Each structure stands twice: as structure tokens, then as C-alpha cells.
PDB file of C-alpha atoms in Angstrom:
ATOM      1  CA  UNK A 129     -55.221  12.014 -74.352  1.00  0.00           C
ATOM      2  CA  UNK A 130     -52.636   9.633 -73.101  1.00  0.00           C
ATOM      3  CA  UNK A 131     -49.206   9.400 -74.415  1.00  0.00           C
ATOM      4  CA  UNK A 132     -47.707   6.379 -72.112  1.00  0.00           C
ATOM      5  CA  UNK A 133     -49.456   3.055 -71.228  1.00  0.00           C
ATOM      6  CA  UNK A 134     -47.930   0.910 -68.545  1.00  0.00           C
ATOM      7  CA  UNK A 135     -48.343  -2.472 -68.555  1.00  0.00           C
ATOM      8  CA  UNK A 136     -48.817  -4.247 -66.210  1.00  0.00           C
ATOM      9  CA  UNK A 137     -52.252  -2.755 -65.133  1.00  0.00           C
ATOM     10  CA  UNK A 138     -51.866  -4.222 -61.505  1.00  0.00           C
ATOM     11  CA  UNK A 139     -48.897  -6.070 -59.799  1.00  0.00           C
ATOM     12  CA  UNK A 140     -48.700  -7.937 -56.701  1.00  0.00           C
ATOM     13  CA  UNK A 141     -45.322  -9.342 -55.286  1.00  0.00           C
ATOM     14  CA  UNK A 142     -43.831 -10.700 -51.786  1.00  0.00           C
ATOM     15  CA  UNK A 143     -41.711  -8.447 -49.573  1.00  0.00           C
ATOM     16  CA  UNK A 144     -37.924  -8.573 -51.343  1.00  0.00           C
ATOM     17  CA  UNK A 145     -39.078  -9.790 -54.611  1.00  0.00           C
ATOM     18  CA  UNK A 146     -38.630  -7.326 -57.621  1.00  0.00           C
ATOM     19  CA  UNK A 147     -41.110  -5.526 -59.525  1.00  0.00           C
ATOM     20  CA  UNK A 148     -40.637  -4.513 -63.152  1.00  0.00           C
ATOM     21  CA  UNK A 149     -43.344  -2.014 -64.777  1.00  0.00           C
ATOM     22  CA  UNK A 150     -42.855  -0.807 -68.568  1.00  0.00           C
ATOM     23  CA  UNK A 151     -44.346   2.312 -70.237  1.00  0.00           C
ATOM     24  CA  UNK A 152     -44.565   2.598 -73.562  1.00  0.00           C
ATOM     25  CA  UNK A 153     -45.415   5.579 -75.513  1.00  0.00           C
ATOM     26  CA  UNK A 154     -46.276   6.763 -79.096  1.00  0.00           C
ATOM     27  CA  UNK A 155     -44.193  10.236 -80.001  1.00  0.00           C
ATOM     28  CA  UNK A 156     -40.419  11.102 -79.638  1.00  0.00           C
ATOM     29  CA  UNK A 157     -39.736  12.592 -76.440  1.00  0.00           C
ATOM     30  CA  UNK A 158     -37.383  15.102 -74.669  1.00  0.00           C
ATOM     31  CA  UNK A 159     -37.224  12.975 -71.358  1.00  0.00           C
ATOM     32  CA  UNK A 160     -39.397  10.476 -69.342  1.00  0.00           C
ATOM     33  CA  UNK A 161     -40.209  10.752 -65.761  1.00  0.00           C
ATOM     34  CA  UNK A 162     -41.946   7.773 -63.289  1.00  0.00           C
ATOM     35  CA  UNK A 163     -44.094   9.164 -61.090  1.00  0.00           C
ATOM     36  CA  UNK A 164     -45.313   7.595 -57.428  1.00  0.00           C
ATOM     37  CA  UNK A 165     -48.637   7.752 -56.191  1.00  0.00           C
ATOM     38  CA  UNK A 166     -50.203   6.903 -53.050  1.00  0.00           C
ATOM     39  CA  UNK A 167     -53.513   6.096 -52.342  1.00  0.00           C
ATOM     40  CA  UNK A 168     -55.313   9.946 -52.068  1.00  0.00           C
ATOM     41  CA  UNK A 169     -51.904  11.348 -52.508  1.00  0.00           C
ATOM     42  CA  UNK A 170     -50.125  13.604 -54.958  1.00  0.00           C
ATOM     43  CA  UNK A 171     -47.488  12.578 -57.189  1.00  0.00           C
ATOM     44  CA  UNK A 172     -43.906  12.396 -56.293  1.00  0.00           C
ATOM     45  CA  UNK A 173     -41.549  12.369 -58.791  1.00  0.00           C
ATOM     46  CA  UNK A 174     -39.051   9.788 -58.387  1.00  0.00           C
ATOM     47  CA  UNK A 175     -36.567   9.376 -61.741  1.00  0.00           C
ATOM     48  CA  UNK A 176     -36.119  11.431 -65.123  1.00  0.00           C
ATOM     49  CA  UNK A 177     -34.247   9.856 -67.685  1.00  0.00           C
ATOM     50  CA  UNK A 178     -33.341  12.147 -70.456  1.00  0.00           C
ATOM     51  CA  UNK A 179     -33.539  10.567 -74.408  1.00  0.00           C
ATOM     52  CA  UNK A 180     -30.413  10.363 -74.885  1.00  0.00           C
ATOM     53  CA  UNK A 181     -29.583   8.371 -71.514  1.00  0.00           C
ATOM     54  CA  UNK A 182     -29.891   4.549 -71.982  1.00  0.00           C
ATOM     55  CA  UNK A 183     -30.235   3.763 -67.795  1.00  0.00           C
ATOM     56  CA  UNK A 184     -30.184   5.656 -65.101  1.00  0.00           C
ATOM     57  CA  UNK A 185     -30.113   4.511 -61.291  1.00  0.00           C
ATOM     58  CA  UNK A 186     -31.588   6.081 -58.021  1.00  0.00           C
ATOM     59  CA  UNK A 187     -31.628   4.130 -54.986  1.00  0.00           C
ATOM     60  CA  UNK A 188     -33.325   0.984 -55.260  1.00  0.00           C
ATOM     61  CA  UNK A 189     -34.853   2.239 -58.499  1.00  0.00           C
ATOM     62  CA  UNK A 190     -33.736   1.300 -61.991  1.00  0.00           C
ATOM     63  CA  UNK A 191     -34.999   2.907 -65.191  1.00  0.00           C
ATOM     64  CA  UNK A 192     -34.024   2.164 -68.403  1.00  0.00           C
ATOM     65  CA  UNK A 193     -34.964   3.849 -71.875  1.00  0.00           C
ATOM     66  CA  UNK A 194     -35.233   2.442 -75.180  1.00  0.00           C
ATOM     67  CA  UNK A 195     -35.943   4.994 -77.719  1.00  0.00           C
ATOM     68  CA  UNK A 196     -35.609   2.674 -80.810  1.00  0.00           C
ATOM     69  CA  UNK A 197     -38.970   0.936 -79.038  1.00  0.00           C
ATOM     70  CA  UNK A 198     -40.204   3.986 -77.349  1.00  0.00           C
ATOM     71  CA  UNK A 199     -40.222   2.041 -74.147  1.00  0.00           C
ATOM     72  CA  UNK A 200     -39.022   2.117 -70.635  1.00  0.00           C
ATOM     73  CA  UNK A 201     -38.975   0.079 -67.421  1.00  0.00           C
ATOM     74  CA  UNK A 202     -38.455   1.077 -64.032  1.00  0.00           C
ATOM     75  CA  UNK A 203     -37.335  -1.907 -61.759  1.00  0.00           C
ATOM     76  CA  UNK A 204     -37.558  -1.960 -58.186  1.00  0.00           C
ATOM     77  CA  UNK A 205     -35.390  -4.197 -56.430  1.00  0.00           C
ATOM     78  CA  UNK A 206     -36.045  -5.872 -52.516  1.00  0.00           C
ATOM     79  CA  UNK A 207     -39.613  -4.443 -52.526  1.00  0.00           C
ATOM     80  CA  UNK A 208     -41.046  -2.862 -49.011  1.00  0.00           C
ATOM     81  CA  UNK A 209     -44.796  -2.895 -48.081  1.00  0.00           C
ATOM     82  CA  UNK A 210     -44.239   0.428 -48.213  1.00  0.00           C
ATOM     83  CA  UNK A 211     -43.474   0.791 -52.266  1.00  0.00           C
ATOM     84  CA  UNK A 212     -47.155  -0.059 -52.627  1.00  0.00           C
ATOM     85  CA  UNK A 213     -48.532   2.679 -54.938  1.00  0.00           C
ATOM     86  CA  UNK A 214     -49.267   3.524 -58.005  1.00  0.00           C
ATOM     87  CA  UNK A 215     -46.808   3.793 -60.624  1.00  0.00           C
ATOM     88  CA  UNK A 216     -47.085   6.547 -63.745  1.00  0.00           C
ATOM     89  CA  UNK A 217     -44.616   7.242 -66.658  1.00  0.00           C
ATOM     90  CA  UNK A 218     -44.955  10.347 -68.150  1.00  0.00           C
ATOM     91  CA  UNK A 219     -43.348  12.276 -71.227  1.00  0.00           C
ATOM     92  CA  UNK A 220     -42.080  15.271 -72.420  1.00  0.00           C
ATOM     93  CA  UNK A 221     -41.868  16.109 -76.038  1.00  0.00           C
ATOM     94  CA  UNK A 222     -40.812  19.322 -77.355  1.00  0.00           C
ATOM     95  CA  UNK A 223     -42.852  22.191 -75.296  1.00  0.00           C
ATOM     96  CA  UNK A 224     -45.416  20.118 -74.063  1.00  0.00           C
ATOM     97  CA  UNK A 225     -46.084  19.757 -70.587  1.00  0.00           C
ATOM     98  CA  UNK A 226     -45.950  16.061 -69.028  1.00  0.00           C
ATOM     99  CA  UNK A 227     -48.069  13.180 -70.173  1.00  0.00           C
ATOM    100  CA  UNK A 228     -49.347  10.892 -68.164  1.00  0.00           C
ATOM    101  CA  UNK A 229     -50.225   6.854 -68.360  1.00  0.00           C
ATOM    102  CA  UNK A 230     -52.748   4.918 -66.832  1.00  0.00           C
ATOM    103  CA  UNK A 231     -50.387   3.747 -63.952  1.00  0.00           C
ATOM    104  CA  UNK A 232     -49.360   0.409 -62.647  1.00  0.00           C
ATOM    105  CA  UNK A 233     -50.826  -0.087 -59.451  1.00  0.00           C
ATOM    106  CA  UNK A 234     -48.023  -2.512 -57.487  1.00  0.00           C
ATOM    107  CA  UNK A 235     -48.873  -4.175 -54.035  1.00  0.00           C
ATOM    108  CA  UNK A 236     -46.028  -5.797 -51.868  1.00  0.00           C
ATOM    109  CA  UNK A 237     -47.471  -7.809 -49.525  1.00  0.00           C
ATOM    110  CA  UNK A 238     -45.704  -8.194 -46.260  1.00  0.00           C
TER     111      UNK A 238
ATOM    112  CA  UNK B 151     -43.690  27.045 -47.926  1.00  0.00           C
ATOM    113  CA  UNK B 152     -41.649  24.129 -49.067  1.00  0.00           C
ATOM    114  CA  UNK B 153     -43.995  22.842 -51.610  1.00  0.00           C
ATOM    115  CA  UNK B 154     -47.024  23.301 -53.676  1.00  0.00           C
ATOM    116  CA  UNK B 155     -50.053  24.105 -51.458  1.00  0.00           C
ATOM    117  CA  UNK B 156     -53.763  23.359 -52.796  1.00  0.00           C
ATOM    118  CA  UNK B 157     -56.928  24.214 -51.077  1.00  0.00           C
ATOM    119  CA  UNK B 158     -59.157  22.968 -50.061  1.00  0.00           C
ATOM    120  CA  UNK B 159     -58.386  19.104 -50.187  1.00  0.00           C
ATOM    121  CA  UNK B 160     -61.733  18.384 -50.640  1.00  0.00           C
ATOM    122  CA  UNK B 161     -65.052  20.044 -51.896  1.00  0.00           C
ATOM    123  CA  UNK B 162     -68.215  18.653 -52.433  1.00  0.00           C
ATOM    124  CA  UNK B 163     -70.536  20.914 -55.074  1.00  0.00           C
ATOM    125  CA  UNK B 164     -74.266  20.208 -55.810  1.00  0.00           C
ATOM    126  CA  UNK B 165     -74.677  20.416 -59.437  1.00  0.00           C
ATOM    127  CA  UNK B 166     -74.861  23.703 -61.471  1.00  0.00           C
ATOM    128  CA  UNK B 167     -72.715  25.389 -58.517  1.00  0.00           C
ATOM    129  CA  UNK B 168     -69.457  27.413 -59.129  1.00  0.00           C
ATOM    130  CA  UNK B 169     -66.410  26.173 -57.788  1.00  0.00           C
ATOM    131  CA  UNK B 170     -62.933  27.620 -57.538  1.00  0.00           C
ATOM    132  CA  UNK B 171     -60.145  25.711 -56.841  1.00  0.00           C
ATOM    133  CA  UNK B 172     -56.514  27.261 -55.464  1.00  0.00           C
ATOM    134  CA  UNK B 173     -52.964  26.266 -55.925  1.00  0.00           C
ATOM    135  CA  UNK B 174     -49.708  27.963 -54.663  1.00  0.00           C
ATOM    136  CA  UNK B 175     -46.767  26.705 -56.711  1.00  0.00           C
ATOM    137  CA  UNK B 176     -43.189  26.864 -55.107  1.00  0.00           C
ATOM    138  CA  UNK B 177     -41.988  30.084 -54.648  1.00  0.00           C
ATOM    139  CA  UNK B 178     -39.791  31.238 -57.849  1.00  0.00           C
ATOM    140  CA  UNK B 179     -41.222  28.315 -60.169  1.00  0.00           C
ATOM    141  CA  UNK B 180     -42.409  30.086 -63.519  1.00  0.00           C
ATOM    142  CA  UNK B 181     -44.377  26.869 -64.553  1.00  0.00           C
ATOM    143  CA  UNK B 182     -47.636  25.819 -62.949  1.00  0.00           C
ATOM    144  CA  UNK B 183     -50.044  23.008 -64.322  1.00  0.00           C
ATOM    145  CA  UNK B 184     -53.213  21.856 -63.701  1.00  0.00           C
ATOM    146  CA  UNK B 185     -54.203  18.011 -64.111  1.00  0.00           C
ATOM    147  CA  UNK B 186     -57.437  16.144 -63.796  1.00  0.00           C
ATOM    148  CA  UNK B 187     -57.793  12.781 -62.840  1.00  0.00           C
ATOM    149  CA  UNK B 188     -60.549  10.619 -62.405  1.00  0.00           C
ATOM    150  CA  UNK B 189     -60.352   7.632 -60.302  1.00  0.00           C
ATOM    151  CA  UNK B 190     -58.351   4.645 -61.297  1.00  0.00           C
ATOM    152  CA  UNK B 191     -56.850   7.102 -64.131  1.00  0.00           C
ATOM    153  CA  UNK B 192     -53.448   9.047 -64.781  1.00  0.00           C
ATOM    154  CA  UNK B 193     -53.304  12.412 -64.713  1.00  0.00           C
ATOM    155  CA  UNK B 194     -54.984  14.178 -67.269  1.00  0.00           C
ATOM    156  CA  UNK B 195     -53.320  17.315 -68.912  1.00  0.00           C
ATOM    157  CA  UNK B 196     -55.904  20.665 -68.649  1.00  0.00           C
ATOM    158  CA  UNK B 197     -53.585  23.677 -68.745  1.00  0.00           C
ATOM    159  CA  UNK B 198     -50.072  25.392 -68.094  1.00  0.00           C
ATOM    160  CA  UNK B 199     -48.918  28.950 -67.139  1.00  0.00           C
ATOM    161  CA  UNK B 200     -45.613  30.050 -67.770  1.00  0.00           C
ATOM    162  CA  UNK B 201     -45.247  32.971 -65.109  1.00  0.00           C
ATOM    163  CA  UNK B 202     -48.859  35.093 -65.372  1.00  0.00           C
ATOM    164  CA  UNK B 203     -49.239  33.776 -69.168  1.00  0.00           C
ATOM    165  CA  UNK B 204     -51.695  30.794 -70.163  1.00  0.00           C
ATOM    166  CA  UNK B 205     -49.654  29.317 -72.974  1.00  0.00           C
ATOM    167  CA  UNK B 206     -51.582  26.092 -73.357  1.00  0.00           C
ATOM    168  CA  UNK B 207     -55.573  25.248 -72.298  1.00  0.00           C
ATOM    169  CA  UNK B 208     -56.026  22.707 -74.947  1.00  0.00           C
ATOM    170  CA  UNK B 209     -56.787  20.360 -72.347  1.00  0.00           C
ATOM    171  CA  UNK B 210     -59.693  22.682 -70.893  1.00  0.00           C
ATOM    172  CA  UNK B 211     -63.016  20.285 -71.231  1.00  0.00           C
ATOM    173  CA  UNK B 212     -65.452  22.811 -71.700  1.00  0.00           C
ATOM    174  CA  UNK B 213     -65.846  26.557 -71.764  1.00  0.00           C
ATOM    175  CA  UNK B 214     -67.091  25.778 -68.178  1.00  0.00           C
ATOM    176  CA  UNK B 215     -63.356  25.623 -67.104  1.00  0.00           C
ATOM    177  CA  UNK B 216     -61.284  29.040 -66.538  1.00  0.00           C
ATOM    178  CA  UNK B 217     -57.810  29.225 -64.957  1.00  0.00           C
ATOM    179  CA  UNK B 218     -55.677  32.318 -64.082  1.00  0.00           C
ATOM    180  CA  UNK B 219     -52.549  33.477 -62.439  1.00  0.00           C
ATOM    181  CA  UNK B 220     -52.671  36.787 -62.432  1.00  0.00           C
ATOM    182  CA  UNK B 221     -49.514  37.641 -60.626  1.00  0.00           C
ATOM    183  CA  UNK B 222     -47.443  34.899 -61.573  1.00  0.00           C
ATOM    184  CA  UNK B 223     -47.520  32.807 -58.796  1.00  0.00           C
ATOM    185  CA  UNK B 224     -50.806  31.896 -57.425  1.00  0.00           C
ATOM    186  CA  UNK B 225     -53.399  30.376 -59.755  1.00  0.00           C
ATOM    187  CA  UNK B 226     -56.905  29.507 -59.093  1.00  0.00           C
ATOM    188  CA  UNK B 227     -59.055  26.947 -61.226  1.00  0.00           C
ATOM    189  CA  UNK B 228     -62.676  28.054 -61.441  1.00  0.00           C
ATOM    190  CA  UNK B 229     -65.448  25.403 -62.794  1.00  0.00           C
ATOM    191  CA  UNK B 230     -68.529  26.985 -63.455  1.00  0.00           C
ATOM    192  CA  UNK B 231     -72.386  25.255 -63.616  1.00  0.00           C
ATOM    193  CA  UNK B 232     -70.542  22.269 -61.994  1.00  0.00           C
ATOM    194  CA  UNK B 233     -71.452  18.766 -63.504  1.00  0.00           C
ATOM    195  CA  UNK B 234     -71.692  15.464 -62.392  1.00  0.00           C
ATOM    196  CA  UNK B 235     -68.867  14.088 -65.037  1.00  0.00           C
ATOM    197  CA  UNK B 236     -66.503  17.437 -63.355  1.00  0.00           C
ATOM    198  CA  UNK B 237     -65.875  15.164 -60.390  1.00  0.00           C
ATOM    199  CA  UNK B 238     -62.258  14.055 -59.975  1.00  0.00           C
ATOM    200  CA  UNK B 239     -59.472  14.675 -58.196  1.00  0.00           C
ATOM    201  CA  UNK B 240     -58.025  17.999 -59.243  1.00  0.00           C
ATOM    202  CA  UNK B 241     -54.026  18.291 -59.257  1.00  0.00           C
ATOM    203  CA  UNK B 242     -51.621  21.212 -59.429  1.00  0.00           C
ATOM    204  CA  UNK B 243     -47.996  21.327 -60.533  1.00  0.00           C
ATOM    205  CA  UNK B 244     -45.186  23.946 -60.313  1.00  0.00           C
ATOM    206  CA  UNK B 245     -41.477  23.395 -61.880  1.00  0.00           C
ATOM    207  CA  UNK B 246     -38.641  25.635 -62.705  1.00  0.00           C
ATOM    208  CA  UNK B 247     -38.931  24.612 -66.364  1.00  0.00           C
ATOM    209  CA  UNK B 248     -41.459  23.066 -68.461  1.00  0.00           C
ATOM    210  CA  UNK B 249     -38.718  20.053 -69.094  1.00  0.00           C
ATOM    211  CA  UNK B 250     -37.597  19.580 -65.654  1.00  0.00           C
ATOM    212  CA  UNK B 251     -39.375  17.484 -62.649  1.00  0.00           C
ATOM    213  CA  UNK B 252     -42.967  18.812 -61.818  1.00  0.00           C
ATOM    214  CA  UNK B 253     -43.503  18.779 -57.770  1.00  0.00           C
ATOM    215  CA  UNK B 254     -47.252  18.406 -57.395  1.00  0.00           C
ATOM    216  CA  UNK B 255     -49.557  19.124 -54.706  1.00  0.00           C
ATOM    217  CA  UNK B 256     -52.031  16.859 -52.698  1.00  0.00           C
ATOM    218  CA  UNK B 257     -54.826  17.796 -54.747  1.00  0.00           C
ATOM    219  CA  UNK B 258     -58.784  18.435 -54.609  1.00  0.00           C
ATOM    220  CA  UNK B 259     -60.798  15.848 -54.292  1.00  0.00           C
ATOM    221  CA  UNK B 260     -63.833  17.859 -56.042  1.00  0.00           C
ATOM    222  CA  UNK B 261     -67.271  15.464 -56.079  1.00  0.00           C
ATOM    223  CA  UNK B 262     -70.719  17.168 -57.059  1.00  0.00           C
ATOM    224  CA  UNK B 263     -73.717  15.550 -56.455  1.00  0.00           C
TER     225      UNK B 263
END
């Protein structure tokens, strides 16, 4: 089963435009992680945000977490051709391992 | 080596065959995982070790499924009678803690015809 769901589904922005993917997920959760994966690639972690963290910045990435709405957004500001990948939250709750989504699969177009 | 090593990358199984599927975490990480995913999917939870101890196979589809790590470090996924609906990409994890970052490997690609 599948605790997150990002939305959207599929993206597609210009070079140096933005892109904005939410996950949003059903139990309480010890931390939330975004995940990067490229096309017949592994998955590289790229952020975890703890519960009790609000935002939380790495490079050109920006997560924030809203526990009230169990939701979060990662934001990824002046896109590169090479950000295209697919995009996965995933939680942790108690002793669980991680959780995965369905993904957001971005595109930047050059 | 400096991350999580699986083998082979790709395997291609006619059906009822046993496969067996290897990972090498990073050295020292007590936590290993094993994920299926099927194409156009996220990762799908099978089962975790905590050093040589299976604390979780919930996620195990069918009795078909085994894992081990018998030392601790190493762990091999075996797949036995191999099934049409078995192929997906298989993926391994390691991390120092079950709460911390997972580092994940490259995966098998696993299709049985």
C-alpha cells in the first residue's frame, strides 16, 4: 500500500521556471523524505524534513511540511533540463520503513 | 564500496524459473530494504532486515518470495516458480537507522517471459 500521493501526476515547465509538487499522506509521521528518480535509475535521496520542522532548504530545493494537513511541497526554483525525473515523497511513521507515492514525473524542457 | 551494489542489473526469467537477486548494503549500515516497483509506480515496500534479523516481510507477495542476510550485511532476494505479474524493477536499500535517509541501489530490472 501507498501512504503518500503526489499530485501533480506529470509536470512540464521551461528552463528557469519553478516547479512545485505536493505529497500528501494519510497517517502521522516521524519525518518525510523526497526522493529523485531518473529514468532506469535508483533513488537518490534529496531532503528529509523531520515533523516537527515547518521548512527546510537545500540548494535550489525547498520543502515545506504541514502536519495539521498532512501535506508537503517540495519547490524547485530556476529548473535545469537536467532536474527532469521523477519525483517521490515518502514517510516514516513510528518503526516502519519508508513509504513511497506514486511520483511526480517533472520535464524541463530546454 | 561507496554505495549499495545490486546484481545483476538486469535478468530476464522464463516463467516457473528460480531467481535470486543480490544486494550489498553500505558497509556498517544495520538496515537493508527491499522494494518492488513496477513501471510507472513508486516503490513498493516488501521487507527490512535490521542487521541478520528479518523484522518485517509483510510486504512479501507470496510465499514465492524469501529474503535473507545471513551475516548481516549481504542479503539476497530469491523468487521462486517466477511469474509473469513478478516482473518489475527490484530495489535495495541500506541506512544507518530505520528513520534516517535510505541510499538505494540501481536496481534489477527482473522481466520473465
Amino acid at each position: 500500500s501507498q501512504q503518500g500521493e503526489e499530485d501533480p501526476q506529470a509536470l512540464s515547465i521551461q528552463e528557469g521556471e519553478n516547479a512545485t509538487m505536493n505529497c500528501s499522506y494519510k497517517t502521522s509521521i516521524n519525518n518525510l523524505q523526497w526522493y529523485r528518480q531518473n529514468s532506469g535509475r535508483g533513488l537518490v535521496h534529496l531532503i528529509l524534513i523531520r515533523s516537527n520542522e515547518r521548512e527546510k532548504h537545500s540548494g535550489r530545493l525547498r520543502v515545506t511540511l504541514d502536519t495539521s494537513k498532512k501535506s508537503s511541497s517540495l519547490l524547485i526554483t530556476a529548473s535545469r533540463a537536467a532536474d527532469t525525473a521523477s519525483y517521490f515523497c515518502a514517510t516514516h511513521s513510528g518503526n516502519t520503513p519508508l513509504v513511497f507515492g506514486k511520483g511526480t514525473r517533472l520535464s524541463v524542457i530546454a | 564500496g561507496a554505495g549499495v551494489s545490486q546484481s545483476p542489473r538486469y535478468k530476464v526469467a522464463k516463467r516457473g524459473q528460480d531467481v535470486a537477486l543480490r544486494c550489498d548494503p553500505i558497509s556498517g549500515h544495520v538496515s537493508l530494504f527491499w522494494y518492488q516497483q513496477a513501471l510507472g509506480q513508486g516503490p513498493e515496500f516488501l521487507t527490512y532486515f535490521q542487521n541478520e534479523a528479518q523484522l518485517d516481510k509483510s510486504g512479501l507477495p507470496s510465499d514465492r518470495f524469501f529474503a535473507e542476510r545471513p551475516e548481516g550485511s549481504v542479503s539476497t532476494l530469491k523468487i521462486q516458480r517466477t511469474q509473469q505479474e513478478d516482473s518489475a524493477v527490484y530495489l535495495c536499500a541500506s541506512s544507518g537507522g530505520v528513520n534516517t535517509e535510505a541510499f538505494f541501489g540501481q536496481g534489477t530490472r527482473l522481466t520473465v517471459v
